[in-house]
Amino acid sequence: MKVTVAGTGYVGLVTGVCLAEVGHEVICIDLDEIKIRMLNSGASPIYEPGLEDMLVKNLEGGNLRFTSSPKLAYNQREVIIIAVGTPENPDGSANLSYIDSVSQHIAEHITEEVIVTIKSTVPVGTNDRVKELINSRKPPHLQVEVVSNPEFLREGSAIKDTFEGDRIVIGSANQKAGDIIEDLYSPFKVPIVRTDIRSSEMIKYASNAFLATKISFINEIATICEKVGANIEDVAAGIGLDKRIGNQFLQAGIGYGGSCFPKDTKALVQLAGNVKHKFELLESVIKVNNNQPRLLIEKAKAIVGELRGRRVALLGLAFKPNTDDMRESASLVLAKELIESGSIVSVYDPIALENARKVLGDCVKYCTSIDEAIRGTEVTFIGTEWKDIKEYPINRFKKLMDTPRVFDGRNCYSLEEAVEHEINYVSIGRESVLQPIANQND
């Protein structure tokens, strides 16, 4: 099919490249000229494992093009996929200005009947709004159908999720339009769920809200575990074996982040408020998550004392491994708290340092290795469970740090390792390993 994807962020770029990979003729449009030149040269503006190789392959094969021209992008297309951002407004609601702008461009530049598919995460009712907007501006003789098709991609494994996803949700009021979108995705061999449009829109928000709830729930259980002497990893393993619960999203830590969960949970609370429903459960989920990173700082202060003037390392800055995305990262909360407390902060991340620099500026020292970040420090925090951090020899903390105190927000090490190597080690939902250190309270 002839497909246009509007937006070249995580969702739009991965979707466009993967559709080209299975044989569709894809044009991706973005108004950022610099990004378009970069993409047409074969370079990806985002870090996503495997994406750049697939991008280059399909550029060279002729299935994939990038443009900033609405006239080129929306001319003689069968399907247009909207995948632009919907950032949150100050009140937590979704900002639909990019959706509205793309819809207007579509209406002004289409030359034949087309199916517009909204993949962006949008509040219930947005697909109807887009159809009305396009119909009010398009040529009268052209028929446009709008189909809801929410994305369920995880940053760091987005290509795998495209080809091996749990489901593809298609919400349509027009059977034929839904059938065409189902045909579009048929090469992926992923189960299809067909619904009405508003149910499709709701599925996305409900899915993310439920996963966020699991994370905040296990973090609350972790806090209780610490107080009663239980081990959260054993507890999570035990409850995760229950098929009704499952073991995913039961890893205790310093909370969720990224471009989806924080934004979508707030938007759903706002949506509920718009229909006069107080979503108390989800409000509590958000509150727990907002507090979670600061609990690790409080643990450090309880053991070390004030952090002002202390040399501190922070390992991991991206909101999760295998991405350079810093949006709503719990590690950023840690970094800002440490800076405000007067600590002398060194940071390390294998991918996200440049993005971190845009946020943290010159307030921290940027290091290109874990050794460099922790050398001579008194406290180390772990904020992201990158593979190279999880596999870093724990004995090197004792060798390189002035005092081996590790506050692990992602439970990267076993308690046995900490005991064996005489590391002061504090994690989430587990017993703390505290060694006598001569200058611990300097």
Coordinates of C-alpha atoms in Angstrom, one line a residue, residues 6-432:
A6 CA 3.0 11.9 10.0
G7 CA 5.6 12.3 12.7
T8 CA 9.1 10.8 13.0
G9 CA 9.4 10.3 16.8
Y10 CA 9.7 6.8 18.3
V11 CA 6.3 5.7 17.2
G12 CA 6.2 7.3 13.8
L13 CA 9.7 6.4 12.8
V14 CA 9.5 2.8 13.9
T15 CA 6.1 2.3 12.4
G16 CA 7.2 3.8 9.0
V17 CA 10.4 1.8 8.9
C18 CA 8.7 -1.5 9.8
L19 CA 5.9 -1.0 7.3
A20 CA 8.5 -0.4 4.6
E21 CA 10.3 -3.5 5.7
V22 CA 7.3 -5.7 4.9
G23 CA 6.9 -4.1 1.4
H24 CA 4.7 -1.1 1.7
E25 CA 5.6 2.2 0.0
V26 CA 6.2 4.6 2.9
I27 CA 6.7 8.3 3.1
C28 CA 7.4 9.8 6.5
I29 CA 6.7 13.5 7.0
D30 CA 8.1 15.8 9.7
L31 CA 8.3 19.6 9.6
D32 CA 11.8 19.5 11.2
E33 CA 14.0 20.0 8.1
I34 CA 17.2 19.1 10.0
K35 CA 15.7 15.8 11.1
I36 CA 14.5 15.0 7.6
R37 CA 17.9 15.6 6.1
M38 CA 19.4 13.4 8.8
L39 CA 16.9 10.6 8.1
N40 CA 17.4 10.8 4.3
S41 CA 21.1 10.4 4.9
G42 CA 20.4 7.1 6.7
A43 CA 21.0 8.3 10.3
S44 CA 18.4 7.8 13.0
P45 CA 17.8 10.8 15.4
I46 CA 16.8 8.3 18.1
Y47 CA 18.5 5.3 19.7
E48 CA 16.5 2.1 19.1
P49 CA 18.3 -1.2 18.7
G50 CA 18.2 -2.4 15.0
L51 CA 16.4 0.7 13.7
E52 CA 19.2 2.4 11.8
D53 CA 20.2 -0.7 9.9
M54 CA 16.6 -1.3 8.8
L55 CA 16.2 2.4 8.0
V56 CA 19.2 2.3 5.7
K57 CA 18.1 -0.9 4.1
N58 CA 14.7 0.4 3.1
L59 CA 16.0 3.8 2.0
E60 CA 18.3 2.0 -0.4
G61 CA 15.6 -0.4 -1.4
G62 CA 13.3 2.5 -2.4
N63 CA 10.4 1.6 0.0
L64 CA 11.1 4.5 2.3
R65 CA 11.3 8.2 1.9
F66 CA 11.3 11.2 4.2
T67 CA 10.0 14.7 3.5
S68 CA 8.9 17.9 5.1
S69 CA 6.4 18.7 2.3
P70 CA 2.7 18.1 3.0
K71 CA 2.0 18.3 -0.7
L72 CA 4.3 15.4 -1.4
A73 CA 3.4 13.4 1.7
Y74 CA -0.4 13.5 1.3
N75 CA -0.7 13.3 -2.5
Q76 CA -2.1 10.0 -3.8
R77 CA -1.9 8.0 -0.6
E78 CA -4.1 5.1 0.5
V79 CA -3.4 5.3 4.2
I80 CA -2.2 8.2 6.3
I81 CA -1.0 7.3 9.8
I82 CA -0.9 10.1 12.4
A83 CA 1.9 9.5 14.9
V84 CA 2.7 12.9 16.2
G85 CA 3.2 13.8 19.9
T86 CA 0.4 14.6 22.3
P87 CA 2.3 16.2 25.2
E88 CA 0.5 17.0 28.4
N89 CA -0.9 20.4 29.2
P90 CA -0.3 22.0 32.6
D91 CA -3.5 20.5 33.9
G92 CA -2.5 17.0 32.8
S93 CA -4.8 16.8 29.8
A94 CA -3.4 15.8 26.3
N95 CA -2.3 18.6 24.1
L96 CA -3.8 18.0 20.7
S97 CA -2.4 20.9 18.8
Y98 CA -0.1 18.7 16.7
I99 CA -3.0 16.4 15.9
D100 CA -5.1 19.4 14.8
S101 CA -2.2 20.8 12.7
V102 CA -1.6 17.5 10.9
S103 CA -5.3 17.0 10.3
Q104 CA -5.5 20.4 8.7
H105 CA -2.6 19.7 6.4
I106 CA -4.2 16.4 5.4
A107 CA -7.4 18.0 4.5
E108 CA -5.7 20.7 2.4
H109 CA -3.4 18.3 0.5
I110 CA -5.2 15.0 -0.2
T111 CA -6.1 14.3 -3.8
E112 CA -8.1 11.1 -3.5
E113 CA -10.1 9.0 -1.0
V114 CA -7.9 8.0 2.0
I115 CA -8.1 6.3 5.4
V116 CA -6.6 8.4 8.2
T117 CA -5.4 6.2 11.1
I118 CA -4.6 7.7 14.4
K119 CA -1.7 5.9 16.2
S120 CA -0.9 8.8 18.6
T121 CA -2.2 8.3 22.1
V122 CA -5.3 10.5 22.3
P123 CA -8.3 11.0 24.6
V124 CA -11.5 9.3 23.9
G125 CA -13.4 11.2 21.2
T126 CA -10.3 12.5 19.3
N127 CA -10.9 10.3 16.3
D128 CA -14.3 11.8 15.9
R129 CA -12.8 15.3 16.3
V130 CA -10.2 14.6 13.6
K131 CA -12.8 13.4 11.2
E132 CA -15.0 16.5 11.7
L133 CA -11.9 18.8 11.2
I134 CA -10.8 17.0 8.0
N135 CA -14.4 16.9 6.6
S136 CA -14.8 20.6 7.2
R137 CA -11.7 21.5 5.1
K138 CA -11.2 18.7 2.5
P139 CA -12.5 18.8 -1.1
P140 CA -16.2 17.9 -0.9
H141 CA -16.0 15.0 -3.5
L142 CA -13.3 13.1 -1.5
Q143 CA -14.4 10.6 1.2
V144 CA -12.2 10.2 4.3
E145 CA -12.5 7.5 6.9
V146 CA -10.8 7.8 10.3
V147 CA -9.6 4.6 12.1
S148 CA -8.2 4.3 15.6
N149 CA -5.0 2.3 15.9
P150 CA -3.2 2.9 19.2
E151 CA 0.4 1.9 19.5
F152 CA 1.8 -0.5 22.2
L153 CA 5.6 -0.1 21.5
R154 CA 8.1 -0.2 24.3
E155 CA 11.2 2.0 23.8
G156 CA 14.2 -0.2 23.5
S157 CA 12.3 -3.1 22.0
A158 CA 10.0 -1.3 19.6
I159 CA 10.9 -3.3 16.5
K160 CA 10.4 -6.5 18.3
D161 CA 7.0 -5.3 19.5
T162 CA 6.0 -4.4 16.0
F163 CA 6.8 -7.8 14.5
E164 CA 5.9 -9.9 17.6
G165 CA 3.3 -7.8 19.5
D166 CA 0.6 -9.1 21.7
R167 CA -2.1 -7.5 19.6
I168 CA -3.0 -4.8 17.0
V169 CA -6.1 -2.8 18.0
I170 CA -8.2 -1.4 15.2
G171 CA -11.2 0.7 16.0
S172 CA -13.5 1.7 13.2
A173 CA -17.0 2.8 12.4
N174 CA -16.6 1.8 8.8
Q175 CA -16.1 -2.0 8.2
K176 CA -14.3 -1.6 4.9
A177 CA -11.9 1.0 6.4
G178 CA -11.1 -1.3 9.3
D179 CA -10.5 -4.2 6.9
I180 CA -8.0 -2.2 4.9
I181 CA -6.0 -1.3 8.0
E182 CA -6.1 -5.0 9.0
D183 CA -4.7 -5.9 5.6
L184 CA -2.0 -3.2 6.1
Y185 CA -0.7 -5.0 9.2
S186 CA -1.4 -8.6 8.0
P187 CA 2.4 -9.2 7.1
F188 CA 3.2 -8.9 10.8
K189 CA 1.1 -12.0 11.8
V190 CA 0.1 -10.3 15.1
P191 CA -3.4 -11.0 16.5
I192 CA -6.0 -8.3 15.5
V193 CA -8.5 -6.9 17.9
R194 CA -11.4 -5.1 16.2
T195 CA -13.5 -2.6 18.2
D196 CA -15.5 0.5 17.9
I197 CA -13.4 3.7 17.8
R198 CA -14.0 4.9 21.3
S199 CA -13.2 1.5 22.9
S200 CA -10.0 1.4 20.9
E201 CA -9.0 4.9 22.2
M202 CA -9.7 3.7 25.7
I203 CA -7.8 0.5 25.4
K204 CA -4.5 2.4 25.2
Y205 CA -5.0 4.5 28.3
A206 CA -6.4 1.6 30.3
S207 CA -3.4 -0.6 29.4
N208 CA -0.9 1.9 30.4
A209 CA -2.8 2.8 33.6
F210 CA -2.9 -0.8 34.6
L211 CA 0.8 -1.4 34.1
A212 CA 1.6 1.8 36.0
T213 CA -0.6 0.5 38.8
K214 CA 1.3 -2.8 38.9
I215 CA 4.6 -0.8 39.3
S216 CA 3.3 1.5 42.0
F217 CA 1.7 -1.5 43.8
I218 CA 4.9 -3.5 43.9
N219 CA 6.9 -0.5 45.1
E220 CA 4.4 0.0 48.0
I221 CA 4.8 -3.7 48.8
A222 CA 8.6 -3.2 48.7
T223 CA 8.4 -0.4 51.3
I224 CA 6.4 -2.7 53.6
C225 CA 8.9 -5.6 53.0
E226 CA 11.7 -3.4 54.2
K227 CA 9.8 -2.6 57.4
V228 CA 8.8 -6.2 58.2
G229 CA 12.1 -7.9 57.0
A230 CA 10.7 -9.6 53.9
N231 CA 12.5 -9.7 50.5
I232 CA 10.6 -8.0 47.6
E233 CA 12.2 -10.2 45.0
D234 CA 11.0 -13.4 46.7
V235 CA 7.5 -11.8 47.2
A236 CA 7.3 -10.7 43.5
A237 CA 8.4 -14.1 42.3
G238 CA 5.8 -15.8 44.4
I239 CA 2.9 -13.6 43.4
G240 CA 4.0 -13.4 39.8
L241 CA 3.6 -17.2 39.3
D242 CA -0.1 -16.7 39.7
K243 CA -1.4 -16.7 36.1
R244 CA -4.0 -14.1 37.1
I245 CA -1.2 -11.7 38.0
G246 CA 1.8 -12.5 35.9
N247 CA 5.4 -11.6 36.6
Q248 CA 5.8 -8.6 34.3
F249 CA 6.0 -5.1 35.8
L250 CA 6.6 -6.5 39.3
Q251 CA 10.2 -5.3 39.5
A252 CA 10.5 -2.9 42.5
G253 CA 12.5 0.2 41.9
I254 CA 12.5 4.0 41.9
G255 CA 9.4 4.2 39.7
Y256 CA 8.3 4.4 36.1
G257 CA 9.1 7.2 33.6
G258 CA 9.3 7.8 29.9
S259 CA 7.0 9.3 27.3
C260 CA 3.9 7.2 28.0
F261 CA 3.1 6.1 31.6
P262 CA 3.4 9.5 33.3
K263 CA 1.6 11.4 30.6
D264 CA -1.1 8.8 30.0
T265 CA -1.9 8.3 33.6
K266 CA -2.4 12.0 34.1
A267 CA -4.4 12.3 30.9
L268 CA -6.7 9.5 32.1
V269 CA -7.3 11.1 35.5
Q270 CA -8.1 14.3 33.6
L271 CA -10.4 12.4 31.2
A272 CA -12.2 10.9 34.2
G273 CA -12.6 14.3 35.8
N274 CA -14.2 15.6 32.6
V275 CA -17.0 13.1 33.0
K276 CA -17.2 13.8 36.7
H277 CA -15.5 10.7 37.9
K278 CA -12.7 10.9 40.5
F279 CA -10.2 8.2 39.6
E280 CA -8.8 7.8 43.2
L281 CA -6.9 4.6 42.4
L282 CA -4.9 6.1 39.6
E283 CA -4.3 9.3 41.5
S284 CA -2.7 7.2 44.2
V285 CA -0.6 5.4 41.6
I286 CA 0.8 8.7 40.4
K287 CA 1.4 10.0 43.9
V288 CA 3.4 6.8 44.8
N289 CA 5.4 7.0 41.7
N290 CA 6.3 10.7 42.2
N291 CA 7.6 9.9 45.7
Q292 CA 9.5 6.8 44.8
P293 CA 12.9 8.3 43.6
R294 CA 13.1 10.6 46.6
L295 CA 12.8 7.6 49.0
L296 CA 16.3 6.5 47.8
I297 CA 17.7 9.9 48.6
E298 CA 16.1 9.8 52.1
K299 CA 17.7 6.4 52.7
A300 CA 21.1 7.8 51.8
K301 CA 20.7 10.8 54.1
A302 CA 19.6 8.5 57.0
I303 CA 22.9 6.5 56.6
V304 CA 25.4 9.0 55.3
G305 CA 24.0 12.2 56.8
E306 CA 23.7 15.4 54.7
L307 CA 24.9 15.1 51.1
R308 CA 26.1 18.7 50.8
G309 CA 29.7 18.7 49.6
R310 CA 29.7 14.9 49.2
R311 CA 31.2 13.4 46.0
V312 CA 28.3 11.4 44.5
A313 CA 28.0 9.2 41.4
L314 CA 24.8 8.5 39.5
L315 CA 24.8 5.5 37.2
G316 CA 22.1 5.5 34.5
L317 CA 20.1 8.5 33.3
A318 CA 17.7 7.2 30.7
F319 CA 14.3 6.3 32.0
K320 CA 14.9 2.6 31.1
P321 CA 17.7 0.6 29.4
N322 CA 18.2 0.5 25.6
T323 CA 16.9 4.0 25.0
D324 CA 18.4 7.5 25.1
D325 CA 15.0 9.0 26.2
M326 CA 15.2 11.1 29.3
R327 CA 11.5 12.1 29.5
E328 CA 10.2 11.8 33.0
S329 CA 13.2 9.7 34.0
A330 CA 13.4 8.8 37.7
S331 CA 17.1 9.2 37.4
L332 CA 16.6 12.9 36.5
V333 CA 14.7 13.3 39.8
L334 CA 17.7 11.8 41.6
A335 CA 20.1 14.1 39.7
K336 CA 18.2 17.3 40.4
E337 CA 17.7 16.4 44.1
L338 CA 21.4 15.7 44.5
I339 CA 22.3 19.0 42.7
E340 CA 19.9 20.9 44.9
S341 CA 21.3 19.2 48.0
G342 CA 24.8 20.6 47.2
S343 CA 26.4 17.3 46.2
I344 CA 29.3 17.1 43.7
V345 CA 27.7 14.9 41.1
S346 CA 29.3 12.7 38.5
V347 CA 27.0 10.9 36.1
Y348 CA 27.3 8.0 33.6
D349 CA 25.0 6.6 31.0
P350 CA 26.1 4.5 27.9
I351 CA 23.7 6.3 25.5
A352 CA 21.9 9.2 27.1
L353 CA 24.7 11.6 28.1
E354 CA 24.0 14.1 25.3
N355 CA 20.3 14.3 26.1
A356 CA 21.2 14.6 29.8
R357 CA 23.4 17.5 29.1
K358 CA 20.5 19.4 27.5
V359 CA 18.6 19.0 30.8
L360 CA 21.3 19.2 33.5
G361 CA 23.7 21.6 31.8
D362 CA 27.0 22.1 33.6
C363 CA 25.8 21.2 37.0
V364 CA 27.3 17.7 36.9
K365 CA 30.4 16.0 35.6
Y366 CA 29.7 13.7 32.6
C367 CA 31.7 10.5 32.5
T368 CA 32.2 7.9 29.8
S369 CA 32.7 4.9 32.0
I370 CA 31.5 3.6 35.3
D371 CA 35.1 3.6 36.7
E372 CA 35.4 7.3 35.9
A373 CA 32.1 8.2 37.5
I374 CA 32.6 6.4 40.8
R375 CA 36.3 7.0 41.3
G376 CA 36.9 8.9 44.6
T377 CA 33.2 9.2 45.4
E378 CA 31.6 8.7 48.8
V379 CA 28.1 7.6 47.5
T380 CA 26.9 5.9 44.3
F381 CA 23.3 5.8 43.2
I382 CA 22.0 3.4 40.5
G383 CA 19.1 4.9 38.6
T384 CA 18.9 2.7 35.4
E385 CA 19.5 -1.0 35.1
W386 CA 21.7 -0.9 32.0
K387 CA 23.4 -4.3 31.2
D388 CA 26.8 -2.8 31.7
I389 CA 25.8 -1.5 35.1
K390 CA 24.2 -4.8 36.2
E391 CA 27.3 -6.7 35.0
Y392 CA 29.8 -4.3 36.5
P393 CA 32.0 -6.1 39.1
I394 CA 30.7 -5.1 42.5
N395 CA 34.2 -5.4 44.0
R396 CA 35.2 -2.3 42.0
F397 CA 33.0 -0.1 44.1
K398 CA 35.2 -0.9 47.0
K399 CA 38.4 -0.5 45.0
L400 CA 37.5 2.8 43.4
M401 CA 35.2 4.7 45.8
D402 CA 36.6 6.5 48.9
T403 CA 33.8 4.8 50.8
P404 CA 31.9 1.9 49.2
R405 CA 28.3 3.0 49.7
V406 CA 25.9 2.0 46.9
F407 CA 22.2 3.0 46.9
D408 CA 20.7 0.8 44.2
G409 CA 17.3 2.0 42.8
R410 CA 17.0 -1.0 40.5
N411 CA 18.2 -4.0 42.6
C412 CA 21.0 -4.8 40.2
Y413 CA 23.1 -6.8 42.7
S414 CA 22.4 -9.7 45.1
L415 CA 22.7 -9.1 48.8
E416 CA 25.1 -12.0 48.9
E417 CA 27.5 -10.2 46.6
A418 CA 27.4 -7.1 48.8
V419 CA 28.1 -9.0 51.9
E420 CA 31.0 -10.9 50.3
H421 CA 32.7 -7.8 49.0
E422 CA 32.0 -5.7 52.1
I423 CA 30.0 -3.1 50.3
N424 CA 27.5 -0.8 52.0
Y425 CA 24.5 -1.7 49.8
V426 CA 21.0 -0.3 50.1
S427 CA 18.3 -1.4 47.6
I428 CA 14.5 -1.4 47.2
G429 CA 12.4 -3.8 49.3
R430 CA 15.3 -5.8 50.6
E431 CA 17.4 -5.9 53.7
S432 CA 20.2 -3.3 53.7

